[in-house]
Amino acid sequence: MRAGTIGAPILAVVAVLLVTRCVAAGPAAHSSHLAAQAQAVQPIPGGAPAPAVTSSDSFNATDVAWLQLMIPMTEQAVRLFDLAPDKTSNPEIVSLSMTLGAAHRAELGRLHSLLDRSGVPYVNVHEGHNMPGMVTAADLEAINAADGAAFDRLFAQHARDFLRQSVLVAQGEQDEGADADTKAFAATMAEAHAGELTGLEGVGQ
């Protein structure tokens, strides 16, 4: 079941699960628990193992949890935006999808850059999770199977869900995070996504 929203208090809990607790678990943990997934040593190209999760002194658990949440959320949103040019003849949605796709690819690069600076190797600890704002593989399959007005409605609905949730969790990062650059980027992202939500008003309805 998909919960309604995740704000600052929940993001703080996610942070504890993903980082604080997993650091205590040790780098050898490879369990199905989210914390263990975040902590586990992951292989990287070339065969060398990634280092254990240890973040830079300027980052706290919320910073890392927010980045580890926003990267897969944004990746999935970009996949949604990429569908539109081949699936709809609605020029408004085609234009919006291209603008959103470009903007969120740029954000994705910045998110990865911040996580790299934290010293925490990227692991998709949310893979397969059906959570607020996440455009799941099943969602993408259903959207891709739709045509015409049905596609337009689904596209706009999931784009709005992603943008609304990203604004909420960005507020959580601003409230609870520690790294100045990450908090500043969360504020910039929240403002941009709020503007994108305004641009989606009435689209697909």
PDB file of N, CA and C in Angstrom, residues 7-9 11-12 15 57-67 169-184 186:
ATOM      1  N   GLY A   7       6.951  13.477   5.185  1.00  0.00           N
ATOM      2  CA  GLY A   7       7.494  14.790   5.469  1.00  0.00           C
ATOM      3  C   GLY A   7       8.722  14.715   6.340  1.00  0.00           C
ATOM      4  N   ALA A   8       9.013  15.787   7.027  1.00  0.00           N
ATOM      5  CA  ALA A   8      10.245  15.870   7.810  1.00  0.00           C
ATOM      6  C   ALA A   8      10.350  14.784   8.878  1.00  0.00           C
ATOM      7  N   PRO A   9       9.308  14.498   9.678  1.00  0.00           N
ATOM      8  CA  PRO A   9       9.484  13.479  10.725  1.00  0.00           C
ATOM      9  C   PRO A   9       9.786  12.106  10.145  1.00  0.00           C
ATOM     10  N   LEU A  11      11.086  11.433   7.170  1.00  0.00           N
ATOM     11  CA  LEU A  11      12.408  11.430   6.555  1.00  0.00           C
ATOM     12  C   LEU A  11      13.477  11.224   7.616  1.00  0.00           C
ATOM     13  N   ALA A  12      13.276  11.782   8.793  1.00  0.00           N
ATOM     14  CA  ALA A  12      14.241  11.578   9.877  1.00  0.00           C
ATOM     15  C   ALA A  12      14.296  10.114  10.274  1.00  0.00           C
ATOM     16  N   ALA A  15      16.114   8.239   7.653  1.00  0.00           N
ATOM     17  CA  ALA A  15      17.548   8.482   7.798  1.00  0.00           C
ATOM     18  C   ALA A  15      18.161   7.530   8.807  1.00  0.00           C
ATOM     19  N   ASP A  57      32.129  14.353   7.321  1.00  0.00           N
ATOM     20  CA  ASP A  57      31.727  14.963   8.591  1.00  0.00           C
ATOM     21  C   ASP A  57      30.612  15.988   8.435  1.00  0.00           C
ATOM     22  N   SER A  58      30.495  16.606   7.247  1.00  0.00           N
ATOM     23  CA  SER A  58      29.479  17.635   7.075  1.00  0.00           C
ATOM     24  C   SER A  58      28.092  17.055   6.814  1.00  0.00           C
ATOM     25  N   PHE A  59      28.008  15.757   6.554  1.00  0.00           N
ATOM     26  CA  PHE A  59      26.739  15.100   6.232  1.00  0.00           C
ATOM     27  C   PHE A  59      26.218  14.354   7.452  1.00  0.00           C
ATOM     28  N   ASN A  60      24.903  14.417   7.659  1.00  0.00           N
ATOM     29  CA  ASN A  60      24.313  13.572   8.689  1.00  0.00           C
ATOM     30  C   ASN A  60      23.434  12.512   8.022  1.00  0.00           C
ATOM     31  N   ALA A  61      22.763  11.705   8.836  1.00  0.00           N
ATOM     32  CA  ALA A  61      21.963  10.601   8.315  1.00  0.00           C
ATOM     33  C   ALA A  61      20.837  11.088   7.414  1.00  0.00           C
ATOM     34  N   THR A  62      20.228  12.222   7.739  1.00  0.00           N
ATOM     35  CA  THR A  62      19.129  12.739   6.923  1.00  0.00           C
ATOM     36  C   THR A  62      19.611  13.154   5.546  1.00  0.00           C
ATOM     37  N   ASP A  63      20.770  13.801   5.468  1.00  0.00           N
ATOM     38  CA  ASP A  63      21.324  14.177   4.166  1.00  0.00           C
ATOM     39  C   ASP A  63      21.451  12.954   3.259  1.00  0.00           C
ATOM     40  N   VAL A  64      22.066  11.906   3.792  1.00  0.00           N
ATOM     41  CA  VAL A  64      22.314  10.711   2.983  1.00  0.00           C
ATOM     42  C   VAL A  64      20.999  10.023   2.625  1.00  0.00           C
ATOM     43  N   ALA A  65      20.084   9.913   3.583  1.00  0.00           N
ATOM     44  CA  ALA A  65      18.798   9.277   3.314  1.00  0.00           C
ATOM     45  C   ALA A  65      18.017  10.041   2.254  1.00  0.00           C
ATOM     46  N   TRP A  66      18.060  11.372   2.315  1.00  0.00           N
ATOM     47  CA  TRP A  66      17.344  12.172   1.315  1.00  0.00           C
ATOM     48  C   TRP A  66      17.929  11.938  -0.073  1.00  0.00           C
ATOM     49  N   LEU A  67      19.238  11.942  -0.183  1.00  0.00           N
ATOM     50  CA  LEU A  67      19.880  11.708  -1.482  1.00  0.00           C
ATOM     51  C   LEU A  67      19.577  10.304  -1.991  1.00  0.00           C
ATOM     52  N   VAL A 169       9.613  16.021   0.873  1.00  0.00           N
ATOM     53  CA  VAL A 169      10.844  15.458   1.443  1.00  0.00           C
ATOM     54  C   VAL A 169      11.988  16.453   1.371  1.00  0.00           C
ATOM     55  N   ALA A 170      11.941  17.375   0.399  1.00  0.00           N
ATOM     56  CA  ALA A 170      12.949  18.434   0.363  1.00  0.00           C
ATOM     57  C   ALA A 170      12.825  19.333   1.589  1.00  0.00           C
ATOM     58  N   GLN A 171      11.604  19.557   2.036  1.00  0.00           N
ATOM     59  CA  GLN A 171      11.415  20.330   3.266  1.00  0.00           C
ATOM     60  C   GLN A 171      12.000  19.580   4.462  1.00  0.00           C
ATOM     61  N   GLY A 172      11.819  18.261   4.473  1.00  0.00           N
ATOM     62  CA  GLY A 172      12.411  17.460   5.534  1.00  0.00           C
ATOM     63  C   GLY A 172      13.916  17.575   5.555  1.00  0.00           C
ATOM     64  N   GLU A 173      14.541  17.575   4.391  1.00  0.00           N
ATOM     65  CA  GLU A 173      15.991  17.738   4.311  1.00  0.00           C
ATOM     66  C   GLU A 173      16.418  19.111   4.810  1.00  0.00           C
ATOM     67  N   GLN A 174      15.676  20.143   4.437  1.00  0.00           N
ATOM     68  CA  GLN A 174      16.020  21.491   4.906  1.00  0.00           C
ATOM     69  C   GLN A 174      15.904  21.603   6.430  1.00  0.00           C
ATOM     70  N   ASP A 175      14.922  20.910   6.995  1.00  0.00           N
ATOM     71  CA  ASP A 175      14.697  20.991   8.441  1.00  0.00           C
ATOM     72  C   ASP A 175      15.698  20.155   9.239  1.00  0.00           C
ATOM     73  N   GLU A 176      16.055  18.973   8.712  1.00  0.00           N
ATOM     74  CA  GLU A 176      16.792  18.004   9.507  1.00  0.00           C
ATOM     75  C   GLU A 176      18.207  17.721   9.006  1.00  0.00           C
ATOM     76  N   GLY A 177      18.535  18.170   7.794  1.00  0.00           N
ATOM     77  CA  GLY A 177      19.852  17.893   7.244  1.00  0.00           C
ATOM     78  C   GLY A 177      20.934  18.729   7.906  1.00  0.00           C
ATOM     79  N   ALA A 178      22.204  18.400   7.566  1.00  0.00           N
ATOM     80  CA  ALA A 178      23.342  19.106   8.160  1.00  0.00           C
ATOM     81  C   ALA A 178      24.240  19.744   7.109  1.00  0.00           C
ATOM     82  N   ASP A 179      24.411  19.103   5.951  1.00  0.00           N
ATOM     83  CA  ASP A 179      25.328  19.618   4.947  1.00  0.00           C
ATOM     84  C   ASP A 179      24.725  20.839   4.262  1.00  0.00           C
ATOM     85  N   ALA A 180      25.450  21.945   4.265  1.00  0.00           N
ATOM     86  CA  ALA A 180      24.909  23.207   3.754  1.00  0.00           C
ATOM     87  C   ALA A 180      24.577  23.124   2.276  1.00  0.00           C
ATOM     88  N   ASP A 181      25.445  22.507   1.462  1.00  0.00           N
ATOM     89  CA  ASP A 181      25.190  22.421   0.021  1.00  0.00           C
ATOM     90  C   ASP A 181      23.975  21.554  -0.273  1.00  0.00           C
ATOM     91  N   THR A 182      23.827  20.460   0.462  1.00  0.00           N
ATOM     92  CA  THR A 182      22.687  19.565   0.239  1.00  0.00           C
ATOM     93  C   THR A 182      21.382  20.240   0.635  1.00  0.00           C
ATOM     94  N   LYS A 183      21.399  20.952   1.755  1.00  0.00           N
ATOM     95  CA  LYS A 183      20.197  21.673   2.183  1.00  0.00           C
ATOM     96  C   LYS A 183      19.839  22.780   1.190  1.00  0.00           C
ATOM     97  N   ALA A 184      20.858  23.466   0.678  1.00  0.00           N
ATOM     98  CA  ALA A 184      20.604  24.531  -0.299  1.00  0.00           C
ATOM     99  C   ALA A 184      20.023  23.953  -1.579  1.00  0.00           C
ATOM    100  N   ALA A 186      18.278  21.193  -1.792  1.00  0.00           N
ATOM    101  CA  ALA A 186      16.905  20.791  -1.484  1.00  0.00           C
ATOM    102  C   ALA A 186      15.954  21.980  -1.580  1.00  0.00           C
TER     103      ALA A 186
END
